[in-house]
Short mmCIF file of C-alpha atoms in Angstrom, two decimals:
data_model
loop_
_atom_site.label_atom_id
_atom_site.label_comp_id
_atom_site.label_asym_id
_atom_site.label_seq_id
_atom_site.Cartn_x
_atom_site.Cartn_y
_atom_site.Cartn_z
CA UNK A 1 20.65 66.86 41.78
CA UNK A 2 23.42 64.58 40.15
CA UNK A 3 24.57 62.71 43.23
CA UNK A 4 21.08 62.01 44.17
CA UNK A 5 20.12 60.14 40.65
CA UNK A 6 23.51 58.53 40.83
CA UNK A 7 21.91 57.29 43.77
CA UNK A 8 18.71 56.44 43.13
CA UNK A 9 20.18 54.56 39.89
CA UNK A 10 22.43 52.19 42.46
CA UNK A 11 19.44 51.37 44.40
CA UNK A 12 17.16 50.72 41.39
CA UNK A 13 19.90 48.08 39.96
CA UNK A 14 20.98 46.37 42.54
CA UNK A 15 18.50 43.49 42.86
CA UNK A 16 19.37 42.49 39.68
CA UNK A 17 22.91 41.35 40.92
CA UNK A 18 21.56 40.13 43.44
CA UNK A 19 19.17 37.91 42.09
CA UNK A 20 21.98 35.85 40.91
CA UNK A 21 21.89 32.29 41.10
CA UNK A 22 24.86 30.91 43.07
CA UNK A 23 24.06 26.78 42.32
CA UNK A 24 23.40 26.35 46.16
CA UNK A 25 19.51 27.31 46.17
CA UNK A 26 18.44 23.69 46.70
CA UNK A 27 19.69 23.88 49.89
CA UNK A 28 17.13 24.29 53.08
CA UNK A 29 19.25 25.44 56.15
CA UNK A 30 16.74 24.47 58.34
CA UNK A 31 17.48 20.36 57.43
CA UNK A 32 20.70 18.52 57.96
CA UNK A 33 23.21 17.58 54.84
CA UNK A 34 25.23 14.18 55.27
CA UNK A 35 27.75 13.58 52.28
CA UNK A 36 29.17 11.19 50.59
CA UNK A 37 32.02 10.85 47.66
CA UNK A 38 30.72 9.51 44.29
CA UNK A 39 33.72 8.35 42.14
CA UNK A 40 32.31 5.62 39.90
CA UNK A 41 28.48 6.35 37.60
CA UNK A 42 26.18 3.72 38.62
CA UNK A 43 23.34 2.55 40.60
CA UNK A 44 24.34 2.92 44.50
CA UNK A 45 23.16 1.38 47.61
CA UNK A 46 23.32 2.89 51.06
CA UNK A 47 22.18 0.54 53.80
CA UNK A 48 20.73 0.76 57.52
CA UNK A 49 24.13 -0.13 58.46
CA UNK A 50 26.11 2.59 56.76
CA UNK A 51 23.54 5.04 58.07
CA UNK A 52 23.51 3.96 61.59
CA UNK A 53 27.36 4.39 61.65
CA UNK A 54 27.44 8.15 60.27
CA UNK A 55 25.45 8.59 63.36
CA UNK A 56 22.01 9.56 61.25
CA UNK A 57 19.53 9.86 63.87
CA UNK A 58 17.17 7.18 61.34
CA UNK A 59 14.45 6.52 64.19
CA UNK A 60 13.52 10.30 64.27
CA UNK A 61 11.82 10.20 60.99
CA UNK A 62 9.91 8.11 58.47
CA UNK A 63 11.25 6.97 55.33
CA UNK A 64 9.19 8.61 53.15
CA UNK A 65 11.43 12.14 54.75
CA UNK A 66 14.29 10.84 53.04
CA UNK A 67 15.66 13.18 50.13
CA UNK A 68 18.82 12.36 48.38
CA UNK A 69 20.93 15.69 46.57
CA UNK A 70 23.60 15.57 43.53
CA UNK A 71 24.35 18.02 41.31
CA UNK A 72 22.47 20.56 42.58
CA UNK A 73 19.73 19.05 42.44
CA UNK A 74 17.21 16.30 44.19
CA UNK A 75 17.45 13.01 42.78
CA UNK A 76 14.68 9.80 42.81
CA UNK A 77 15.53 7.08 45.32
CA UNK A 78 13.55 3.66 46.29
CA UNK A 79 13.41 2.34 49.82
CA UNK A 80 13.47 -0.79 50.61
CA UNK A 81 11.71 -0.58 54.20
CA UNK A 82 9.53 -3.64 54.53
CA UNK A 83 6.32 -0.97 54.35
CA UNK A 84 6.76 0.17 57.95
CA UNK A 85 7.89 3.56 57.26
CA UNK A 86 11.16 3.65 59.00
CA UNK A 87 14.82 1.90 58.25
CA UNK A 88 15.59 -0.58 59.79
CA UNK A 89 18.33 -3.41 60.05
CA UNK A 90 18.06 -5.39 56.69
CA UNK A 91 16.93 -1.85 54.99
CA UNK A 92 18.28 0.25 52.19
CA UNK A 93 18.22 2.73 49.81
CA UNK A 94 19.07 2.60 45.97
CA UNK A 95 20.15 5.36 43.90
CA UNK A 96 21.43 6.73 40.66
CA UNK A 97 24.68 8.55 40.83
CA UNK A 98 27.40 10.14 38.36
CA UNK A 99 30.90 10.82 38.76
CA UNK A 100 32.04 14.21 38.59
CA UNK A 101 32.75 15.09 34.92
CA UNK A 102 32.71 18.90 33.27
CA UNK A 103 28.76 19.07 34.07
CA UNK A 104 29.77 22.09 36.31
CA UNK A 105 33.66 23.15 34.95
CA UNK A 106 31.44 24.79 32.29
CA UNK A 107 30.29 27.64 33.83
CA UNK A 108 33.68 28.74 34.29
CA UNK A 109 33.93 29.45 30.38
CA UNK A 110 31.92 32.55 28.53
CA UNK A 111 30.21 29.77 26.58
CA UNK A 112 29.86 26.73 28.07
CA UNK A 113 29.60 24.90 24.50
CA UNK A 114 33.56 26.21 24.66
CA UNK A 115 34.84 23.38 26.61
CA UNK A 116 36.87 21.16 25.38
CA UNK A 117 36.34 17.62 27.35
CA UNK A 118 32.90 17.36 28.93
CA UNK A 119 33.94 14.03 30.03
CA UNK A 120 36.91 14.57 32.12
CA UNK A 121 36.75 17.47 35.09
CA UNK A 122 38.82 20.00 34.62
CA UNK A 123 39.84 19.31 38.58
CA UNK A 124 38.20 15.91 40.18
CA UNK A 125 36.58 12.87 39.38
CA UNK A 126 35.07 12.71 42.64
CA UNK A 127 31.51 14.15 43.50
CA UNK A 128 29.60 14.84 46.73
CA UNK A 129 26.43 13.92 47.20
CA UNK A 130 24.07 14.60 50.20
CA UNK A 131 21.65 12.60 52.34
CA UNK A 132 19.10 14.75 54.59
CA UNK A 133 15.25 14.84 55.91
CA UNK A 134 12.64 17.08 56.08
CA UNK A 135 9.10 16.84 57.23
CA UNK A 136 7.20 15.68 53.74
CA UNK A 137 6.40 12.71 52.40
CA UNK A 138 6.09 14.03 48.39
CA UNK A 139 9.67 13.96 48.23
CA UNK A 140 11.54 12.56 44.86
CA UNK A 141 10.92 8.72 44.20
CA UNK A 142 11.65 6.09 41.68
CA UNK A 143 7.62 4.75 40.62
CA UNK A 144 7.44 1.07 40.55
CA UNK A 145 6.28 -0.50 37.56
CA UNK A 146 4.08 -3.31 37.82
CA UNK A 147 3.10 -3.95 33.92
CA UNK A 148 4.48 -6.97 33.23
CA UNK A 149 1.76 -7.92 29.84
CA UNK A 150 4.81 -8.00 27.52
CA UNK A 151 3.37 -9.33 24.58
CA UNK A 152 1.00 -6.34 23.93
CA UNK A 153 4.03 -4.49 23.36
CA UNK A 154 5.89 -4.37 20.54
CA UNK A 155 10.08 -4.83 21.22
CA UNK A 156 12.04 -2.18 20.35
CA UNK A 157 14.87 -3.11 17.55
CA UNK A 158 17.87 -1.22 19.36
CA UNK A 159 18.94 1.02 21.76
CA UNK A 160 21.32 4.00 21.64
CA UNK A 161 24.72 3.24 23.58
CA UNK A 162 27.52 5.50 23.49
CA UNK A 163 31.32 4.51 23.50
CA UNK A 164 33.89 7.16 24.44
CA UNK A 165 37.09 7.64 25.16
CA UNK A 166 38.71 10.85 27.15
CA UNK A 167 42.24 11.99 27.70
CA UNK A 168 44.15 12.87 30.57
CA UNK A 169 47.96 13.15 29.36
CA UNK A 170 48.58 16.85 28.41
CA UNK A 171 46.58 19.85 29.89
CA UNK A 172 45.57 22.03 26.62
CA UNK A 173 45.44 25.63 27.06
CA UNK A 174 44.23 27.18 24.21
CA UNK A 175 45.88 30.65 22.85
CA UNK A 176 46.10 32.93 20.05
CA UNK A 177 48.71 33.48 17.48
CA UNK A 178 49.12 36.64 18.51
CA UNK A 179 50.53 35.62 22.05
CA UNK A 180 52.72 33.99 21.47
CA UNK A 181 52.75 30.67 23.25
CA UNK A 182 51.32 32.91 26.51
CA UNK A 183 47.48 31.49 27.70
CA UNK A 184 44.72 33.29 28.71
CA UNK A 185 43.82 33.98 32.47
CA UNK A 186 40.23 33.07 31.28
CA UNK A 187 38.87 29.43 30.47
CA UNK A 188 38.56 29.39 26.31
CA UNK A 189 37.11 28.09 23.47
CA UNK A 190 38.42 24.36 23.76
CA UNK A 191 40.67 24.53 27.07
CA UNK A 192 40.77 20.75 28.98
CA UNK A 193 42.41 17.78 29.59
CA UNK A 194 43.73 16.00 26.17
CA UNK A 195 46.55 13.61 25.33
CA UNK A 196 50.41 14.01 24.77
CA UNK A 197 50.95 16.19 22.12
CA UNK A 198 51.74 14.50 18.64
CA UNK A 199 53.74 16.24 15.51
CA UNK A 200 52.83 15.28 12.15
CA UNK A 201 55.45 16.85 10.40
CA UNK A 202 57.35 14.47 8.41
CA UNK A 203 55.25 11.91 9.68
CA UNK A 204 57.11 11.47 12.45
CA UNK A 205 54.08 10.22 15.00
CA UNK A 206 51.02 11.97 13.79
CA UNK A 207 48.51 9.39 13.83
CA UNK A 208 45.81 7.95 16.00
CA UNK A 209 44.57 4.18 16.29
CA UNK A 210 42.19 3.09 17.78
CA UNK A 211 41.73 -0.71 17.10
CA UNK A 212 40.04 -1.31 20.31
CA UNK A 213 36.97 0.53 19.23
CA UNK A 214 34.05 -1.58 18.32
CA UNK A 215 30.68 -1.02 17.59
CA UNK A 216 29.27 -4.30 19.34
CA UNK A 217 26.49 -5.44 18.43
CA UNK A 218 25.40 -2.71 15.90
CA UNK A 219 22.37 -2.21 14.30
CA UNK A 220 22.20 -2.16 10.73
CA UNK A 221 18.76 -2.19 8.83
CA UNK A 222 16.94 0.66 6.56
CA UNK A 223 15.28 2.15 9.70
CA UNK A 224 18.50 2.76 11.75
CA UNK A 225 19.23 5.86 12.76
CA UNK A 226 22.64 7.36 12.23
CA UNK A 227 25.80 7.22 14.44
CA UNK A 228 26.70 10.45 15.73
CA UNK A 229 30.11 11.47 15.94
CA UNK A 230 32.16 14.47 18.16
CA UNK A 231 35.40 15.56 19.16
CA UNK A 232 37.52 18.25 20.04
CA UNK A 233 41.00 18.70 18.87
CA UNK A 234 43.46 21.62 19.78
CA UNK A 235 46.34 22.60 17.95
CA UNK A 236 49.64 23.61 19.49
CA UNK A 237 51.74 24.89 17.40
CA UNK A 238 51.52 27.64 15.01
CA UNK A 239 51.45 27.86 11.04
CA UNK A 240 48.94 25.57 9.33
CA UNK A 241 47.75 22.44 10.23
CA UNK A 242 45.75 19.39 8.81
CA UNK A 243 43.39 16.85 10.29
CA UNK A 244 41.44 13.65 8.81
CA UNK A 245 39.51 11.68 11.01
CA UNK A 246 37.81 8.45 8.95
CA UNK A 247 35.91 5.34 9.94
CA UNK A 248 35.05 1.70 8.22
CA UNK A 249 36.61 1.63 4.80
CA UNK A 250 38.22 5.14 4.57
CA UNK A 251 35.58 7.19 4.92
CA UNK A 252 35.75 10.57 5.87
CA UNK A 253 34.84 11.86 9.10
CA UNK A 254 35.98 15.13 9.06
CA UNK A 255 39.08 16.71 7.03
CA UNK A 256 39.99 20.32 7.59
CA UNK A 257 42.53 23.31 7.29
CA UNK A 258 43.20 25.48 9.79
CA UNK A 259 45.87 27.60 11.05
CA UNK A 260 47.41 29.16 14.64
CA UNK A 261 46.42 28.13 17.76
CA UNK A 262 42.89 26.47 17.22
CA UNK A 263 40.38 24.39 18.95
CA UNK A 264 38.34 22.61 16.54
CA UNK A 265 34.84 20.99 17.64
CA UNK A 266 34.09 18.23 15.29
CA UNK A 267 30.09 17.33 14.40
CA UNK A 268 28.73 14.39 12.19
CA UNK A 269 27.17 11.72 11.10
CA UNK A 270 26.91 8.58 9.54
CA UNK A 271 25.40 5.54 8.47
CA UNK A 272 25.94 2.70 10.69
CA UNK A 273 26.56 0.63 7.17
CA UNK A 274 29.78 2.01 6.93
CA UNK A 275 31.16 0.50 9.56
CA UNK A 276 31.67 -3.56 9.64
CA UNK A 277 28.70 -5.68 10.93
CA UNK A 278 31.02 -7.45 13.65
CA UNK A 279 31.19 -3.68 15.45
CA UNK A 280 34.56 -3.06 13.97
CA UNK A 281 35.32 0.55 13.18
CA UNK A 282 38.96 0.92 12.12
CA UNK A 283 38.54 4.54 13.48
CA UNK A 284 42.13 6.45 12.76
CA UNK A 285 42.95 10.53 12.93
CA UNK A 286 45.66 11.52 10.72
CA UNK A 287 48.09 14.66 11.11
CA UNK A 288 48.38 14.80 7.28
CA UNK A 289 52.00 16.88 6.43
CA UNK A 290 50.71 18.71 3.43
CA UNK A 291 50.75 22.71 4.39
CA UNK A 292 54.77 22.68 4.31
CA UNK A 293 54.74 23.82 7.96
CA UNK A 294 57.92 23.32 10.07
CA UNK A 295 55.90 21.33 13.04
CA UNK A 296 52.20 20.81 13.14
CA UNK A 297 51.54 19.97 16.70
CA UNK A 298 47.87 18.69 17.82
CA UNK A 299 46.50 17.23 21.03
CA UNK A 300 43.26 15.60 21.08
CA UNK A 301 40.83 16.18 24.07
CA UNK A 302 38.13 13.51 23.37
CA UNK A 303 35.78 11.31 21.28
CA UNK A 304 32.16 9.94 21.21
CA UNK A 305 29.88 7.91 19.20
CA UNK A 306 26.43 7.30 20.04
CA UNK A 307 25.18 4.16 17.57
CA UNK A 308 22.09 1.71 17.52
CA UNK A 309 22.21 -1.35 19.27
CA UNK A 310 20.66 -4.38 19.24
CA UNK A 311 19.73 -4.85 23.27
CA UNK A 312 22.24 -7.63 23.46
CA UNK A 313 25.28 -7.22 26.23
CA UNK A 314 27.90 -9.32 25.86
CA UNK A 315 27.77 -10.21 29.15
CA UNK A 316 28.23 -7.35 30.93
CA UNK A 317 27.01 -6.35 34.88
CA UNK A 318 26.27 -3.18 33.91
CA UNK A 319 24.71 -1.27 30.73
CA UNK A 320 23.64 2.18 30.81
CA UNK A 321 21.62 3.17 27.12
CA UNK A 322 18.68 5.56 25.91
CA UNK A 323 15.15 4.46 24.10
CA UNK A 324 14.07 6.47 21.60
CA UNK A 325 10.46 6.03 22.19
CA UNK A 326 6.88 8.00 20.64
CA UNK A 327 4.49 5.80 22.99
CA UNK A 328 4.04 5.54 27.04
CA UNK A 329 6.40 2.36 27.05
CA UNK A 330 8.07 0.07 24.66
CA UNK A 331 9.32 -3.47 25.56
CA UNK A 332 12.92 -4.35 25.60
CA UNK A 333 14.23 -7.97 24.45
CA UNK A 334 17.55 -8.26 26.31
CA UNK A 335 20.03 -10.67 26.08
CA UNK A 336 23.57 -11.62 27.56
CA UNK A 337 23.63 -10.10 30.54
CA UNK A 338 25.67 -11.05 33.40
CA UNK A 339 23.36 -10.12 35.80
CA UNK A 340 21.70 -11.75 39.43
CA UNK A 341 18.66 -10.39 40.35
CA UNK A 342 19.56 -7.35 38.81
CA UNK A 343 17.95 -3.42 38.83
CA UNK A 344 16.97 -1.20 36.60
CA UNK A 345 16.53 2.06 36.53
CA UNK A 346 14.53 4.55 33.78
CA UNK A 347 15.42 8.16 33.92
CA UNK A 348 12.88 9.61 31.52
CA UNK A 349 10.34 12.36 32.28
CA UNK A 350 8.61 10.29 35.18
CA UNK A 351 11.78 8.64 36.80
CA UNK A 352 10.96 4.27 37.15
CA UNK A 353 11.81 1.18 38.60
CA UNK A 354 11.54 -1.52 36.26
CA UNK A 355 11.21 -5.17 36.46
CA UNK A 356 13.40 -7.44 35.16
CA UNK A 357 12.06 -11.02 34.99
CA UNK A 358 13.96 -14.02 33.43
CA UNK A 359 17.27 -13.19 34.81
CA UNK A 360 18.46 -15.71 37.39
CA UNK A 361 22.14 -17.22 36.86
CA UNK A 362 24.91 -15.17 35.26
CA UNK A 363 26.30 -18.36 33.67
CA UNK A 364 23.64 -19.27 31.98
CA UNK A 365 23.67 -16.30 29.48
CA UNK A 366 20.59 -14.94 30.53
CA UNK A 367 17.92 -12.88 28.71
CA UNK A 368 15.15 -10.78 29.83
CA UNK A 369 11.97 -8.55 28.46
CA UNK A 370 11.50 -5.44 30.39
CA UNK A 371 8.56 -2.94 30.03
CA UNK A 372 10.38 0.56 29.61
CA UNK A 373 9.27 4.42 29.71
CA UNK A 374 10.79 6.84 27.39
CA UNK A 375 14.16 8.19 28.65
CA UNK A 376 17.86 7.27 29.75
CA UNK A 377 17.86 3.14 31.78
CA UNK A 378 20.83 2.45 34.04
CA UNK A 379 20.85 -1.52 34.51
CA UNK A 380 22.93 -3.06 37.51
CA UNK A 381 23.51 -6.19 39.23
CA UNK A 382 23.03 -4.40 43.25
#
């Protein structure tokens, strides 16, 4: 009777491997996948032109067919097709696209929250992304908003922008003290790209400046919300070691102890009054050479800070922020944008087109109100 519950037991279990998901279920074999590289985040534009020269049979269905696929997943599109349905000459498509980054390196660690640069691929900044067609006309699409009443709204102070900065210099493979300088086979807690390694042992070059960080335009009132702060920082040499990370006038970030081999996945926050109200931060990390150590190497895989902004650019032709929003919409006051006839793009719960009125000559400095749904905007010039 033993062999014969052995295997009844393998029968009984084996859906359940089975059932795993693989990341390719949005695929329908019955349609045909066209792809394209995505190197660069931003708003995209794919013309009748480009399609009609990857030899995309476009007269053998109607635009509203049209899908568009990234990261394993459908994404919202508009068409521009002068309302007859199909794509013709003059014709295009816009789109919202990322770069590849460690969105899927992840799921090659145990714990995803393990690794240690989500901004910087473990393998490729470059991204497919796939065109096809099916028979339906419900398929993903940007709405078009058409409220333009901007004074019954009331503008929202800021925005939340994010400046960053990833490294690329030194791959860090994280190990133990026990091994002895030998890496897993496995992706670890704080594995990734980082920068060349720096010793801070008799303060020979363990410091980081960054003077070229700047808070532009920051908001700073009784209502703002704090910055938020993360990093990851691996250290590569064994004994103890000691990091301080400030910001503004010498205030402390993060200071910390630790010994061996250790990835360290820095948290926190602060008031944006700390830091000066022309945007500078005077944001340093220190290898301080107190634990009497021989060397105390560290490599440092990336930082973040996500602040409030006032919606003011500084010219730029492209700015890509969040809205922290309670109501349907809120109305955005924007300013300096070096933008003609630009498009935006809200990526909240119901994905939008907005308009943006009052921008018409990039010299002139140009500003612009914009109705807005809660959620992530990507703003272009197309």
């Amino acid at each position: 009777m033993k062999p014969i519950l052995y295997i009844v037991f393998l029968i009984l279990i084996a859906p359940k491997f089975f059932s795993q998901q693989f990341g390719n279920e949005w695929i329908d074999y019955g349609q045909s996948y066209y792809s394209f590289n995505i190197y660069q985040s931003g708003i995209h534009k794919i013309d009748f032109s480009v399609l009609q020269s990857a030899g995309i049979p476009i007269q053998s269905f109607s635009s509203d067919n049209i899908q568009m696929f990234g990261r394993q997943n459908e994404i919202p599109i508009f068409i521009e097709d002068g309302g007859d349905g199909s794509i013709d000459n003059g014709d295009y498509i816009l789109f919202y696209a990322e770069k590849n980054d460690g969105w899927l390196d992840t799921s090659l660690y145990d714990n995803p929250e393990w690794m240690g640069n989500p901004k910087y691929s473990l393998y490729n900044d470059t991204i497919e992304y796939f065109f096809t067609w099916n028979n339906l006309t419900n398929n993903k699409r940007f709405n078009i908003e058409t409220d333009t009443d901007y004074n019954s709204y009331t503008p929202s102070e800021y925005v939340l922008f994010e400046v960053f900065e990833s490294f690329n210099d030194l791959y860090n493979e994280s190990v133990s003290c026990s091994s002895s300088d030998v890496s897993s086979s496995f992706y670890v807690e704080g594995e990734g790209w980082g920068t060349a390694i720096k010793n801070g042992v008799n303060n020979s070059n363990g410091h980081w400046d960054f003077p070229s960080l700047s808070f532009e335009n920051v908001f700073q009132n009784f209502n703002s919300p704090d910055i938020q702060y993360k990093s990851v920082l691996i250290a590569k040499s064994a004994g103890a070691h000691h990091t301080k990370h400030t910001i503004g006038n010498n205030h402390i970030l993060f200071d910390s102890v630790f010994t061996c081999y250790t990835s360290v996945f820095i948290e926190n926050s602060f008031s944006p009054s700390l830091v000066s109200p022309s945007g500078s931060s005077n944001f340093k990390i220190d290898i301080i050479d107190d634990q009497g150590a021989a060397t105390d190497v560290q490599s440092l895989n990336y930082w973040s800070f996500v602040y409030p902004r006032t919606p003011s650019f500084s010219n730029s032709n492209y700015v890509d922020f969040e809205v922290i929003n309670s109501t349907t919409k809120v109305r955005l006051d924007m300013s300096n944008l070096n933008m003609t006839n630009p498009i935006m793009f809200s990526l909240g719960s119901v994905p939008a087109k907005i308009p943006v009125p009052g921008v018409s000559s990039p010299q002139s400095s140009p500003s612009a109100s914009v109705m807005h749904k809660t959620g992530e905007s990507k703003a272009a010039a197309p």
